[in-house]
Amino acid sequence: MLIPAILLALVGLAAGAPPQITVTGHSWAPFISPMGEPYRARAPGHDTMADWFHRADRNGDGVLTDGEMSADAERFFLTLDTDGNGQIEPEELVQYEWDVAPEIQVGARWRRSSSAPKPSATQARNEDSRGSDGLDLGLQGAARYALLNIPEPVAAADYNLDRAISLAEFRAAASERFGRLDRNHKSGVTLQDMEALRPPEFVPGAHAKRRPKDPDVRVGIPLPAGD
């Protein structure tokens, strides 16, 4: 059975097909950027958050600004707006949730196939924590892999709730989320600032300390302002 597979691989290489890429990092734990873009590890210990930061830091000065984060949000928006009409519509949102970042789906752990390896203790804590009453006590969706506690960061940018996210809304969401990352109000955030916000389970070599019922100290979705 192995011989035909080897022959097919050799034929593919001869035809100029690119070799298959094997991801050796923890594919179950990507970094989800504040605007919902997944960054996956290429090797164990790979710092996916740094990948996003350096991509968003366009001038390479080591400080991410509001304008740079909004520009990075626009770049990602254009990849999600597949029909180019200036909006992320329900069909495109479904494509994001199932094809671009399927890890953000709530209860993804319970949809794992029977052939998938058993999750590690850290993975189980990240993906789901259920109490005896069946209620989910853990973080949901993208919040399990991100700096901000926003379960669905793309859909959350639909400020007027018309089921379509415009570029203006996406940029406004980026600016608002930048403000929550910029806790010291310096008008700029360094990678070290973001490291301080990162949960311990996503720090290379660190062990998760937070128990399922412990409060999450990350920034959550703000409540509407009072009258």
Short mmCIF file of C-alpha atoms in Angstrom, two decimals:
data_model
loop_
_atom_site.label_atom_id
_atom_site.label_comp_id
_atom_site.label_asym_id
_atom_site.label_seq_id
_atom_site.Cartn_x
_atom_site.Cartn_y
_atom_site.Cartn_z
CA MET A 1 0.00 0.00 0.00
CA LEU A 2 2.93 2.33 0.58
CA ILE A 3 4.41 1.92 -2.90
CA PRO A 4 1.57 3.62 -4.83
CA ALA A 5 1.61 6.50 -2.37
CA ILE A 6 5.37 6.95 -2.83
CA LEU A 7 4.99 6.82 -6.61
CA LEU A 8 2.23 9.43 -6.51
CA ALA A 9 4.41 11.69 -4.37
CA LEU A 10 7.31 11.34 -6.84
CA VAL A 11 5.00 12.07 -9.77
CA GLY A 12 3.74 15.18 -7.97
CA LEU A 13 7.27 16.45 -7.38
CA ALA A 14 8.21 15.76 -10.97
CA ALA A 15 5.18 17.77 -12.11
CA GLY A 16 6.29 20.71 -10.07
CA ALA A 17 3.72 20.32 -7.28
CA PRO A 18 4.85 21.84 -3.97
CA PRO A 19 5.76 19.32 -1.26
CA GLN A 20 3.22 18.77 1.48
CA ILE A 21 3.80 20.93 4.56
CA THR A 22 3.59 19.18 7.92
CA VAL A 23 2.64 21.38 10.86
CA THR A 24 4.65 20.27 13.88
CA GLY A 25 3.36 22.91 16.31
CA HIS A 26 0.28 22.70 18.49
CA SER A 27 -2.39 23.20 15.85
CA TRP A 28 -5.08 23.05 18.55
CA ALA A 29 -3.83 26.27 20.13
CA PRO A 30 -3.40 29.04 17.56
CA PHE A 31 -3.10 32.68 18.51
CA ILE A 32 -6.26 34.54 17.54
CA SER A 33 -5.51 38.20 16.88
CA PRO A 34 -7.75 40.90 18.39
CA MET A 35 -9.64 41.05 15.09
CA GLY A 36 -10.00 37.29 14.81
CA GLU A 37 -7.18 36.24 12.49
CA PRO A 38 -5.64 32.86 13.39
CA TYR A 39 -1.87 32.42 13.59
CA ARG A 40 -0.78 28.79 13.88
CA ALA A 41 2.51 27.37 15.09
CA ARG A 42 5.02 26.00 12.61
CA ALA A 43 7.05 24.24 15.29
CA PRO A 44 6.80 23.52 19.04
CA GLY A 45 7.31 26.70 21.04
CA HIS A 46 6.75 28.96 18.04
CA ASP A 47 5.53 32.39 19.17
CA THR A 48 2.44 32.97 17.07
CA MET A 49 1.49 36.15 18.92
CA ALA A 50 4.83 37.69 17.94
CA ASP A 51 4.07 36.75 14.32
CA TRP A 52 0.91 38.82 14.40
CA PHE A 53 2.54 41.71 16.25
CA HIS A 54 5.45 42.05 13.81
CA ARG A 55 3.07 41.85 10.86
CA ALA A 56 0.83 44.56 12.29
CA ASP A 57 3.78 46.77 13.31
CA ARG A 58 4.24 48.10 9.79
CA ASN A 59 7.14 50.46 10.40
CA GLY A 60 8.99 47.90 12.50
CA ASP A 61 9.70 50.25 15.40
CA GLY A 62 8.52 47.75 18.01
CA VAL A 63 5.45 49.79 18.97
CA LEU A 64 1.98 49.00 17.68
CA THR A 65 -0.19 52.08 17.25
CA ASP A 66 -3.92 52.58 16.82
CA GLY A 67 -3.42 53.40 13.14
CA GLU A 68 -1.30 50.30 12.52
CA MET A 69 -3.83 48.03 14.19
CA SER A 70 -6.65 49.56 12.13
CA ALA A 71 -4.60 49.10 8.95
CA ASP A 72 -3.95 45.47 9.87
CA ALA A 73 -7.67 45.03 10.51
CA GLU A 74 -8.39 46.39 7.02
CA ARG A 75 -5.94 43.90 5.51
CA PHE A 76 -7.73 41.01 7.23
CA PHE A 77 -11.15 42.44 6.34
CA LEU A 78 -10.26 42.34 2.64
CA THR A 79 -9.43 38.63 2.89
CA LEU A 80 -12.80 37.90 4.50
CA ASP A 81 -14.80 40.05 2.05
CA THR A 82 -14.51 37.41 -0.66
CA ASP A 83 -17.01 39.01 -3.05
CA GLY A 84 -15.43 42.46 -2.69
CA ASN A 85 -18.66 44.33 -1.97
CA GLY A 86 -17.28 46.12 1.08
CA GLN A 87 -19.12 44.02 3.66
CA ILE A 88 -18.63 40.75 5.52
CA GLU A 89 -22.04 39.17 5.06
CA PRO A 90 -23.55 36.08 6.74
CA GLU A 91 -22.21 33.63 4.15
CA GLU A 92 -18.71 35.07 4.51
CA LEU A 93 -19.02 34.97 8.28
CA VAL A 94 -19.87 31.26 8.08
CA GLN A 95 -16.81 30.74 5.90
CA TYR A 96 -14.68 32.52 8.50
CA GLU A 97 -16.04 30.41 11.36
CA TRP A 98 -15.76 27.07 9.57
CA ASP A 99 -12.84 27.44 7.18
CA VAL A 100 -10.59 30.31 8.29
CA ALA A 101 -10.73 29.88 12.08
CA PRO A 102 -12.69 26.74 12.97
CA GLU A 103 -10.99 26.67 16.37
CA ILE A 104 -13.26 29.44 17.59
CA GLN A 105 -16.37 27.26 17.41
CA VAL A 106 -17.96 26.80 20.81
CA GLY A 107 -17.73 23.20 22.02
CA ALA A 108 -15.15 22.31 19.37
CA ARG A 109 -13.64 19.78 21.76
CA TRP A 110 -16.80 17.70 21.66
CA ARG A 111 -16.77 17.51 17.84
CA ARG A 112 -13.32 15.95 17.71
CA SER A 113 -13.31 12.78 15.64
CA SER A 114 -12.80 9.38 17.26
CA SER A 115 -9.43 9.06 15.52
CA ALA A 116 -8.09 12.32 17.00
CA PRO A 117 -5.56 12.07 19.84
CA LYS A 118 -6.76 12.60 23.39
CA PRO A 119 -6.35 16.28 24.39
CA SER A 120 -3.73 17.23 26.92
CA ALA A 121 -4.68 18.63 30.32
CA THR A 122 -3.85 22.17 29.18
CA GLN A 123 -5.84 21.74 26.00
CA ALA A 124 -8.85 20.48 27.91
CA ARG A 125 -8.69 23.49 30.23
CA ASN A 126 -8.46 25.86 27.30
CA GLU A 127 -11.19 24.32 25.21
CA ASP A 128 -13.90 23.54 27.70
CA SER A 129 -14.62 23.29 31.42
CA ARG A 130 -18.02 22.00 32.42
CA GLY A 131 -19.53 21.91 35.89
CA SER A 132 -21.68 19.17 37.34
CA ASP A 133 -24.78 21.06 36.20
CA GLY A 134 -23.66 20.91 32.59
CA LEU A 135 -23.00 24.64 32.30
CA ASP A 136 -19.84 25.69 30.52
CA LEU A 137 -17.63 27.49 33.02
CA GLY A 138 -14.68 28.15 30.75
CA LEU A 139 -13.82 30.66 28.08
CA GLN A 140 -15.69 30.47 24.81
CA GLY A 141 -14.67 30.56 21.17
CA ALA A 142 -11.75 32.76 20.19
CA ALA A 143 -11.35 33.94 23.80
CA ARG A 144 -9.61 30.64 24.51
CA TYR A 145 -6.72 31.62 22.24
CA ALA A 146 -6.63 35.41 22.42
CA LEU A 147 -5.73 38.46 24.50
CA LEU A 148 -9.29 39.79 24.60
CA ASN A 149 -12.28 37.90 25.92
CA ILE A 150 -14.33 38.10 22.72
CA PRO A 151 -15.74 34.71 21.63
CA GLU A 152 -16.41 35.74 18.00
CA PRO A 153 -14.25 38.79 17.16
CA VAL A 154 -15.44 39.24 13.58
CA ALA A 155 -19.18 39.06 14.30
CA ALA A 156 -18.67 41.28 17.35
CA ALA A 157 -17.70 44.13 15.02
CA ASP A 158 -21.28 44.32 13.71
CA TYR A 159 -22.07 47.38 15.79
CA ASN A 160 -25.42 48.21 14.19
CA LEU A 161 -26.57 44.56 14.26
CA ASP A 162 -27.65 44.50 10.62
CA ARG A 163 -25.93 41.11 10.02
CA ALA A 164 -23.26 42.68 7.82
CA ILE A 165 -19.92 44.09 8.94
CA SER A 166 -18.68 47.09 7.00
CA LEU A 167 -15.06 48.16 6.72
CA ALA A 168 -15.88 51.23 8.81
CA GLU A 169 -17.27 49.02 11.57
CA PHE A 170 -14.25 46.71 11.41
CA ARG A 171 -11.82 49.60 11.66
CA ALA A 172 -13.83 51.12 14.54
CA ALA A 173 -13.71 47.77 16.34
CA ALA A 174 -9.93 47.63 15.84
CA SER A 175 -9.51 51.08 17.33
CA GLU A 176 -11.74 50.24 20.30
CA ARG A 177 -9.86 46.99 20.94
CA PHE A 178 -6.53 48.75 20.66
CA GLY A 179 -7.69 51.03 23.46
CA ARG A 180 -8.30 48.02 25.65
CA LEU A 181 -4.86 46.60 24.89
CA ASP A 182 -3.24 49.96 25.61
CA ARG A 183 -3.89 49.72 29.34
CA ASN A 184 -1.28 52.32 30.22
CA HIS A 185 -2.68 54.83 27.70
CA LYS A 186 0.69 55.30 25.99
CA SER A 187 -0.85 55.49 22.48
CA GLY A 188 1.37 52.55 21.64
CA VAL A 189 1.71 48.92 22.71
CA THR A 190 4.91 46.88 22.67
CA LEU A 191 5.21 43.13 22.36
CA GLN A 192 6.26 43.06 26.01
CA ASP A 193 3.03 44.87 26.94
CA MET A 194 1.05 42.17 25.17
CA GLU A 195 3.11 39.41 26.77
CA ALA A 196 1.87 40.70 30.14
CA LEU A 197 -1.73 40.19 28.96
CA ARG A 198 -1.17 36.69 27.63
CA PRO A 199 -2.57 33.80 29.71
CA PRO A 200 0.19 31.58 31.19
CA GLU A 201 -0.85 28.56 29.13
CA PHE A 202 0.25 30.40 25.98
CA VAL A 203 3.66 31.46 27.33
CA PRO A 204 6.29 29.02 25.99
CA GLY A 205 7.49 26.79 28.80
CA ALA A 206 4.94 28.03 31.32
CA HIS A 207 2.20 25.99 32.94
CA ALA A 208 -1.40 27.05 33.29
CA LYS A 209 -2.23 28.21 36.79
CA ARG A 210 -5.85 29.29 36.40
CA ARG A 211 -8.42 26.75 37.49
CA PRO A 212 -11.73 26.42 35.60
CA LYS A 213 -13.72 28.48 38.12
CA ASP A 214 -11.06 31.15 38.64
CA PRO A 215 -12.04 34.58 37.23
CA ASP A 216 -10.59 35.52 33.87
CA VAL A 217 -8.43 38.62 34.25
CA ARG A 218 -8.37 39.48 30.55
CA VAL A 219 -10.28 42.38 29.09
CA GLY A 220 -13.85 41.46 28.20
CA ILE A 221 -16.56 42.99 26.06
CA PRO A 222 -17.58 46.23 27.82
CA LEU A 223 -21.12 46.78 29.04
CA PRO A 224 -23.10 49.56 27.35
CA ALA A 225 -22.54 52.94 28.94
CA GLY A 226 -25.30 54.15 31.24
CA ASP A 227 -27.50 57.11 30.48
#
